């Protein structure tokens, strides 16, 4: 399931409700969510980075790649933004737009990085419930590549 599509709402989302054969779903096409959620989250993330923003490596979930413009506007270099997604179409979209993207589950990507490749910030704005045991993602946050003072949103 791609992030941002066909999620069962938990009542905290800002999106339009739609109807499918599986029940009510949230469609994340709300400008309020994109402006408030991304702007607020990224504005809170940037000052908490352990190194200067121009040097920081940020990992995001690809989805529709809406975090990238916000990060670039705040001073993060495009080459230092790595988008990760299990959805091949989302990865291809990022690559077509000149971004760096990896086709893999986020927890597998994080644990595969060597410790010499530090990640300074993570934007893991899941718009759905997790499909796999949360423990895999939890332990991935302690992978050697994650900077001890990494900012997480």
CSV table of C-alpha atoms in Angstrom, one decimal:
chain,number,residue,atom,x,y,z
A,1,UNK,CA,0.0,0.0,0.0
A,2,UNK,CA,1.5,3.3,-1.0
A,3,UNK,CA,1.6,6.0,1.6
A,4,UNK,CA,-1.1,8.6,1.2
A,5,UNK,CA,-3.6,6.4,-0.5
A,6,UNK,CA,-6.5,4.2,0.7
A,7,UNK,CA,-5.8,4.3,4.4
A,8,UNK,CA,-8.3,3.6,7.1
A,9,UNK,CA,-8.8,7.0,8.8
A,10,UNK,CA,-8.0,7.2,12.5
A,11,UNK,CA,-9.8,10.6,12.9
A,12,UNK,CA,-6.7,12.7,13.1
A,13,UNK,CA,-6.1,13.2,9.3
A,14,UNK,CA,-6.9,16.3,7.3
A,15,UNK,CA,-8.2,14.8,4.1
A,16,UNK,CA,-11.3,14.2,2.1
A,17,UNK,CA,-13.3,11.1,2.9
A,18,UNK,CA,-14.2,8.7,0.1
A,19,UNK,CA,-15.9,5.4,-0.2
A,20,UNK,CA,-14.4,2.1,-1.5
A,21,UNK,CA,-15.5,-1.5,-1.4
A,22,UNK,CA,-13.4,-1.8,1.8
A,23,UNK,CA,-15.1,1.1,3.6
A,24,UNK,CA,-14.2,4.7,4.2
A,25,UNK,CA,-10.8,5.9,3.2
A,26,UNK,CA,-8.9,9.1,3.4
A,27,UNK,CA,-7.7,10.8,0.2
A,28,UNK,CA,-4.8,13.1,1.0
A,29,UNK,CA,-5.5,15.9,-1.4
A,30,UNK,CA,-6.2,18.6,1.2
A,31,UNK,CA,-4.1,21.8,0.8
A,32,UNK,CA,-4.4,22.4,4.5
A,33,UNK,CA,-2.6,19.1,5.3
A,34,UNK,CA,0.1,19.8,2.8
A,35,UNK,CA,0.7,23.3,4.0
A,36,UNK,CA,0.3,22.9,7.7
A,37,UNK,CA,1.6,19.4,8.1
A,38,UNK,CA,4.7,19.6,6.0
A,39,UNK,CA,5.5,23.2,6.8
A,40,UNK,CA,5.1,22.7,10.5
A,41,UNK,CA,6.9,19.4,10.6
A,42,UNK,CA,9.9,20.5,8.5
A,43,UNK,CA,10.1,23.8,10.4
A,44,UNK,CA,10.5,21.8,13.6
A,45,UNK,CA,12.9,19.3,12.0
A,46,UNK,CA,15.5,21.8,10.5
A,47,UNK,CA,16.6,23.5,13.8
A,48,UNK,CA,17.0,20.0,15.4
A,49,UNK,CA,19.5,18.7,12.8
A,50,UNK,CA,22.8,17.8,14.4
A,51,UNK,CA,24.8,19.5,11.7
A,52,UNK,CA,24.3,22.6,9.4
A,53,UNK,CA,21.3,22.2,7.2
A,54,UNK,CA,23.3,22.5,3.9
A,55,UNK,CA,25.3,19.4,4.9
A,56,UNK,CA,22.5,17.3,6.4
A,57,UNK,CA,21.4,14.0,4.8
A,58,UNK,CA,17.6,13.6,5.1
A,59,UNK,CA,15.7,10.4,4.4
A,60,UNK,CA,12.0,10.7,3.5
A,61,UNK,CA,9.2,8.4,2.4
A,62,UNK,CA,8.8,9.0,-1.3
A,63,UNK,CA,5.0,9.0,-1.7
A,64,UNK,CA,4.2,11.9,-4.1
A,65,UNK,CA,7.6,13.5,-3.2
A,66,UNK,CA,6.0,16.5,-1.6
A,67,UNK,CA,8.6,16.9,1.2
A,68,UNK,CA,11.5,17.6,-1.3
A,69,UNK,CA,10.4,21.1,-2.3
A,70,UNK,CA,9.9,22.1,1.3
A,71,UNK,CA,13.3,20.8,2.3
A,72,UNK,CA,15.1,22.5,-0.6
A,73,UNK,CA,13.3,25.8,0.3
A,74,UNK,CA,14.8,25.4,3.8
A,75,UNK,CA,18.3,24.9,2.6
A,76,UNK,CA,18.8,21.1,2.2
A,77,UNK,CA,20.6,20.2,-0.9
A,78,UNK,CA,18.6,18.1,-3.4
A,79,UNK,CA,21.5,15.6,-3.6
A,80,UNK,CA,21.2,15.0,0.2
A,81,UNK,CA,17.5,14.1,0.2
A,82,UNK,CA,16.9,10.4,-0.2
A,83,UNK,CA,13.4,9.2,-0.8
A,84,UNK,CA,12.5,5.6,0.0
A,85,UNK,CA,9.4,3.7,-0.9
A,86,UNK,CA,8.1,0.2,-1.6
A,87,UNK,CA,5.9,1.6,-4.5
A,88,UNK,CA,8.0,1.4,-7.7
A,89,UNK,CA,5.8,4.1,-9.3
A,90,UNK,CA,6.6,6.6,-6.5
A,91,UNK,CA,10.3,5.9,-6.8
A,92,UNK,CA,10.2,6.4,-10.6
A,93,UNK,CA,8.4,9.7,-10.1
A,94,UNK,CA,11.1,11.0,-7.8
A,95,UNK,CA,13.8,9.9,-10.2
A,96,UNK,CA,12.1,11.5,-13.2
A,97,UNK,CA,12.0,14.8,-11.3
A,98,UNK,CA,15.8,14.7,-10.6
A,99,UNK,CA,15.6,13.3,-7.0
A,100,UNK,CA,17.4,10.4,-5.4
A,101,UNK,CA,15.1,7.5,-4.6
A,102,UNK,CA,15.5,3.9,-3.4
A,103,UNK,CA,12.9,1.1,-4.0
A,104,UNK,CA,12.8,-0.7,-0.7
A,105,UNK,CA,10.9,-0.9,2.6
A,106,UNK,CA,12.1,1.9,4.9
A,107,UNK,CA,13.3,-0.4,7.7
A,108,UNK,CA,15.4,-2.5,5.3
A,109,UNK,CA,16.9,0.6,3.7
A,110,UNK,CA,18.0,2.0,7.1
A,111,UNK,CA,19.6,-1.1,8.4
A,112,UNK,CA,21.5,-1.7,5.1
A,113,UNK,CA,23.4,1.6,5.3
A,114,UNK,CA,26.9,1.5,6.6
A,115,UNK,CA,27.7,3.5,9.8
A,116,UNK,CA,30.0,5.7,7.7
A,117,UNK,CA,27.0,7.1,5.9
A,118,UNK,CA,25.2,9.2,8.5
A,119,UNK,CA,21.5,10.0,8.3
A,120,UNK,CA,20.9,13.4,10.1
A,121,UNK,CA,17.1,13.6,9.7
A,122,UNK,CA,14.2,11.3,9.0
A,123,UNK,CA,10.7,12.3,7.8
A,124,UNK,CA,8.5,9.2,8.3
A,125,UNK,CA,5.1,10.7,8.0
A,126,UNK,CA,3.2,7.5,7.6
A,127,UNK,CA,-0.4,8.3,6.5
A,128,UNK,CA,-1.4,4.7,7.1
A,129,UNK,CA,-1.1,2.1,9.7
A,130,UNK,CA,2.1,0.0,9.5
A,131,UNK,CA,1.6,-3.2,7.6
A,132,UNK,CA,4.4,-5.1,9.2
A,133,UNK,CA,5.4,-5.5,12.8
A,134,UNK,CA,6.4,-2.2,14.2
A,135,UNK,CA,9.5,-3.7,15.9
A,136,UNK,CA,11.3,-3.9,12.6
A,137,UNK,CA,11.0,-0.2,12.1
A,138,UNK,CA,11.7,0.5,15.7
A,139,UNK,CA,15.1,-1.3,15.6
A,140,UNK,CA,15.9,0.2,12.2
A,141,UNK,CA,15.9,3.6,14.0
A,142,UNK,CA,18.9,2.4,15.9
A,143,UNK,CA,20.8,1.4,12.8
A,144,UNK,CA,24.5,2.5,12.7
A,145,UNK,CA,23.9,5.0,9.9
A,146,UNK,CA,21.3,6.9,12.0
A,147,UNK,CA,23.2,9.8,13.7
A,148,UNK,CA,22.8,9.6,17.5
A,149,UNK,CA,21.2,13.1,17.5
A,150,UNK,CA,19.2,12.7,14.3
A,151,UNK,CA,16.0,14.7,14.0
A,152,UNK,CA,12.9,12.6,13.3
A,153,UNK,CA,9.5,13.8,12.1
